[in-house]
Backbone as JSON, one array per atom type, in Angstrom:
{
  "sequence": "MPLGLAIDPAALAALCQHYHVAKLELFGSRAKGTARPDSDVDLLVTFEEGQTPGLEFFGLADDLEHLVGRKVDLLTRPRVERDDNPIFRRGVLSAAEVLYAG",
  "N": [[2.62, -1.18, -4.1], [-0.96, -1.27, -4.24], [-2.8, -1.21, -7.31], [-1.72, 1.11, -8.83], [-1.14, 2.9, -6.8], [1.25, 4.77, -5.7], [2.7, 4.88, -2.99], [4.82, 6.17, -0.58], [6.25, 4.07, 1.68], [7.59, 4.78, 4.09], [6.76, 7.42, 4.5], [4.03, 7.01, 4.79], [4.01, 5.44, 7.14], [5.07, 7.31, 8.96], [3.07, 9.25, 8.93], [0.88, 7.77, 9.9], [1.83, 7.14, 12.47], [1.98, 9.69, 13.56], [-0.73, 10.37, 13.77], [-1.62, 8.46, 15.52], [-2.42, 5.94, 14.53], [-3.32, 2.6, 14.51], [-3.84, 0.66, 12.62], [-4.14, 0.69, 9.08], [-6.18, 0.21, 6.37], [-6.88, -0.8, 3.03], [-9.79, -0.74, 1.04], [-12.63, -1.47, -1.08], [-12.89, -0.51, -4.57], [-10.19, -0.35, -5.35], [-8.92, -2.26, -3.78], [-10.22, -4.5, -4.67], [-9.44, -4.66, -7.27], [-10.81, -3.42, -9.3], [-10.74, -0.75, -9.86], [-11.04, 2.41, -11.5], [-9.09, 4.79, -13.41], [-9.81, 7.27, -12.32], [-10.85, 6.68, -9.86], [-11.61, 6.99, -6.36], [-9.85, 6.58, -3.21], [-10.5, 4.17, -0.95], [-10.34, 3.89, 2.46], [-9.77, 2.25, 5.56], [-9.59, 2.88, 8.93], [-8.03, 2.12, 12.01], [-7.64, 3.27, 15.18], [-5.06, 3.69, 17.67], [-5.43, 2.03, 20.81], [-7.37, 3.73, 23.21], [-7.19, 6.16, 21.95], [-8.97, 8.87, 20.77], [-9.73, 10.49, 18.04], [-11.24, 12.82, 17.27], [-11.45, 16.0, 15.8], [-9.03, 15.64, 14.54], [-9.32, 13.47, 12.91], [-10.21, 14.42, 10.46], [-8.0, 15.85, 9.67], [-6.2, 13.75, 9.3], [-7.47, 12.45, 7.14], [-7.22, 14.45, 5.18], [-4.41, 14.7, 5.02], [-3.79, 12.13, 4.13], [-4.97, 12.22, 1.59], [-3.27, 14.04, 0.32], [-0.93, 12.54, 0.39], [-1.51, 10.23, -1.18], [-2.39, 11.39, -3.48], [-4.99, 11.51, -4.4], [-8.59, 11.66, -4.02], [-9.75, 10.69, -0.85], [-11.72, 8.35, 0.83], [-12.43, 7.95, 4.0], [-13.01, 5.71, 6.57], [-13.81, 4.55, 9.88], [-12.79, 1.48, 11.33], [-14.26, 0.41, 13.6], [-16.74, 1.73, 13.19], [-17.62, 0.62, 10.78], [-17.78, -2.07, 11.53], [-19.94, -1.95, 13.25], [-22.01, -1.3, 11.59], [-25.35, -1.37, 10.4], [-26.01, -2.6, 8.04], [-25.52, -5.66, 6.79], [-24.49, -6.55, 4.34], [-22.96, -4.43, 3.33], [-21.13, -4.24, 5.47], [-19.87, -6.8, 5.44], [-18.82, -6.75, 2.83], [-16.92, -4.65, 2.91], [-15.17, -5.43, 5.02], [-14.29, -7.97, 4.21], [-12.77, -7.48, 1.98], [-10.71, -5.92, 2.8], [-7.4, -4.75, 2.82], [-4.33, -4.72, 4.34], [-2.43, -1.82, 4.72], [-0.85, -0.51, 6.5], [0.39, -1.4, 9.65], [0.9, -0.73, 12.87]],
  "CA": [[1.31, -0.71, -3.66], [-2.03, -1.75, -5.11], [-3.45, -0.46, -8.38], [-1.19, 2.41, -9.17], [-0.93, 3.78, -5.66], [2.67, 4.85, -5.39], [2.78, 5.49, -1.66], [6.09, 5.97, 0.1], [5.95, 3.38, 2.94], [8.11, 5.53, 5.24], [5.88, 8.58, 4.69], [2.77, 6.48, 5.31], [4.26, 5.06, 8.53], [5.22, 8.54, 9.76], [1.74, 9.85, 9.03], [0.08, 6.93, 10.8], [2.34, 7.31, 13.83], [1.6, 11.04, 13.99], [-2.16, 10.37, 14.1], [-1.89, 7.33, 16.42], [-3.13, 4.9, 13.78], [-2.84, 1.24, 14.76], [-3.92, -0.09, 11.36], [-4.77, 1.37, 7.95], [-6.5, -0.82, 5.38], [-7.49, -0.42, 1.76], [-10.94, -1.55, 0.64], [-13.31, -0.89, -2.24], [-12.49, -0.9, -5.93], [-8.73, -0.53, -5.46], [-8.59, -3.55, -3.15], [-10.83, -5.57, -5.48], [-8.85, -4.68, -8.61], [-11.79, -2.91, -10.27], [-10.68, 0.71, -9.86], [-10.78, 3.17, -12.73], [-8.05, 5.78, -13.13], [-10.34, 8.38, -11.54], [-11.46, 6.18, -8.62], [-11.05, 7.46, -5.09], [-9.17, 5.56, -2.42], [-11.29, 3.85, 0.24], [-9.45, 3.44, 3.53], [-10.35, 1.88, 6.84], [-8.59, 3.2, 9.95], [-8.19, 1.71, 13.41], [-6.74, 4.08, 15.99], [-4.48, 3.02, 18.83], [-6.35, 1.95, 21.95], [-7.39, 4.92, 24.04], [-7.12, 7.36, 21.13], [-10.2, 9.36, 20.16], [-9.13, 11.55, 17.25], [-12.01, 14.05, 17.12], [-11.22, 16.73, 14.56], [-7.82, 15.14, 13.89], [-9.75, 12.52, 11.89], [-10.26, 15.14, 9.19], [-6.61, 16.14, 9.32], [-5.66, 12.51, 8.77], [-8.05, 12.25, 5.81], [-6.61, 15.44, 4.28], [-3.0, 14.34, 4.81], [-3.77, 10.92, 3.29], [-5.25, 12.65, 0.21], [-2.03, 14.61, -0.21], [0.05, 11.47, 0.24], [-1.85, 9.33, -2.29], [-2.68, 12.18, -4.66], [-6.37, 11.24, -4.83], [-9.62, 11.8, -2.98], [-9.78, 9.56, 0.08], [-12.92, 8.11, 1.63], [-11.87, 7.35, 5.21], [-13.97, 5.21, 7.56], [-13.18, 3.83, 10.98], [-13.17, 0.06, 11.39], [-15.38, 0.18, 14.52], [-17.99, 2.2, 12.58], [-18.02, -0.39, 9.8], [-18.15, -3.29, 12.26], [-21.26, -1.73, 13.87], [-22.99, -0.91, 10.58], [-26.56, -2.19, 10.37], [-26.14, -3.28, 6.75], [-24.56, -6.76, 6.77], [-23.86, -6.67, 3.02], [-21.91, -3.41, 3.34], [-20.13, -4.64, 6.47], [-19.13, -7.96, 4.92], [-18.08, -6.34, 1.64], [-15.77, -3.84, 3.3], [-14.23, -6.17, 5.86], [-13.72, -9.12, 3.51], [-11.84, -7.03, 0.94], [-9.71, -5.03, 3.39], [-5.99, -5.12, 2.61], [-3.53, -3.9, 5.27], [-1.38, -0.96, 4.18], [0.01, -0.15, 7.62], [0.07, -1.95, 10.96], [1.95, -0.24, 13.76]],
  "C": [[0.26, -1.09, -4.69], [-2.49, -0.73, -6.14], [-2.98, 0.97, -8.57], [-1.03, 3.38, -8.0], [0.55, 3.75, -5.29], [2.83, 5.61, -4.07], [4.13, 5.15, -1.05], [5.8, 5.32, 1.46], [6.43, 4.13, 4.18], [7.23, 6.74, 5.54], [4.54, 8.14, 5.27], [2.93, 6.11, 6.79], [4.36, 6.29, 9.42], [3.88, 9.22, 9.97], [0.86, 9.08, 10.01], [0.53, 7.07, 12.25], [1.93, 8.67, 14.39], [0.14, 11.08, 14.47], [-2.57, 9.19, 14.99], [-2.76, 6.26, 15.76], [-2.51, 3.55, 14.1], [-2.82, 0.44, 13.46], [-4.65, 0.76, 10.32], [-4.95, 0.33, 6.86], [-7.16, -0.21, 4.16], [-8.69, -1.32, 1.52], [-11.56, -0.92, -0.61], [-12.68, -1.33, -3.55], [-10.99, -1.1, -6.07], [-8.28, -1.84, -4.84], [-9.1, -4.71, -3.99], [-10.22, -5.67, -6.87], [-9.79, -4.17, -9.68], [-11.77, -1.39, -10.38], [-10.45, 1.25, -11.27], [-9.69, 4.19, -12.4], [-8.53, 6.94, -12.24], [-10.97, 7.95, -10.21], [-10.79, 6.79, -7.39], [-10.38, 6.3, -4.37], [-9.96, 5.37, -1.13], [-10.37, 3.25, 1.3], [-10.22, 3.24, 4.83], [-9.27, 2.1, 7.9], [-9.01, 2.64, 11.3], [-7.17, 2.52, 14.2], [-6.21, 3.26, 17.15], [-5.48, 3.06, 19.98], [-6.22, 3.2, 22.82], [-7.35, 6.22, 23.26], [-8.49, 7.67, 20.53], [-9.82, 10.6, 19.37], [-9.93, 12.85, 17.16], [-11.74, 14.7, 15.77], [-9.95, 16.29, 13.83], [-8.15, 14.11, 12.82], [-9.73, 13.18, 10.52], [-8.87, 15.56, 8.73], [-5.93, 14.92, 8.73], [-6.17, 12.28, 7.35], [-7.4, 13.19, 4.8], [-5.15, 15.08, 3.99], [-2.87, 13.08, 3.96], [-4.05, 11.27, 1.83], [-4.0, 13.24, -0.43], [-1.0, 13.52, -0.48], [-0.24, 10.59, -0.98], [-2.18, 10.08, -3.58], [-4.07, 11.95, -5.24], [-7.32, 11.54, -3.68], [-9.64, 10.52, -2.15], [-11.13, 9.53, 0.78], [-12.45, 7.31, 2.84], [-12.99, 6.97, 6.18], [-13.2, 4.57, 8.7], [-13.69, 2.39, 10.99], [-14.31, -0.18, 12.39], [-16.73, 0.63, 13.95], [-18.5, 1.18, 11.59], [-18.49, -1.66, 10.51], [-19.52, -3.17, 12.92], [-22.35, -1.42, 12.86], [-24.16, -1.9, 10.54], [-26.71, -3.0, 9.09], [-25.1, -4.4, 6.66], [-23.85, -6.93, 5.43], [-22.72, -5.67, 2.91], [-20.77, -3.84, 4.25], [-19.24, -5.76, 5.95], [-18.26, -7.57, 3.72], [-16.82, -5.56, 1.97], [-14.73, -4.7, 4.02], [-13.58, -7.34, 5.13], [-12.68, -8.71, 2.47], [-10.68, -6.21, 1.51], [-8.3, -5.6, 3.28], [-5.12, -4.18, 3.46], [-2.43, -3.14, 4.53], [-0.37, -0.59, 5.26], [-0.5, -0.84, 8.88], [1.21, -1.58, 11.89], [2.03, -1.0, 15.05]]
}
């Protein structure tokens, strides 16, 4: 796992399946290799087609924080793809590293 993230792949897969996650990607300082020891974990989630998580989104974020042992900043890929700021959009999407693909 990238930059000191000791994530159990089986636990991550089980969590993603529970929340109907199609893809989970790492971005930000941990993906770029510039993270500090106290850096949070920036994650990009794509849910399975037809899934609208609602409040479960926050449950996923909380469960991911417990799994990685750090604060998680969770964004959805469609939200980033629609973002009005092209610099932000390009920065996130170009650095995204797949952690899970179901």
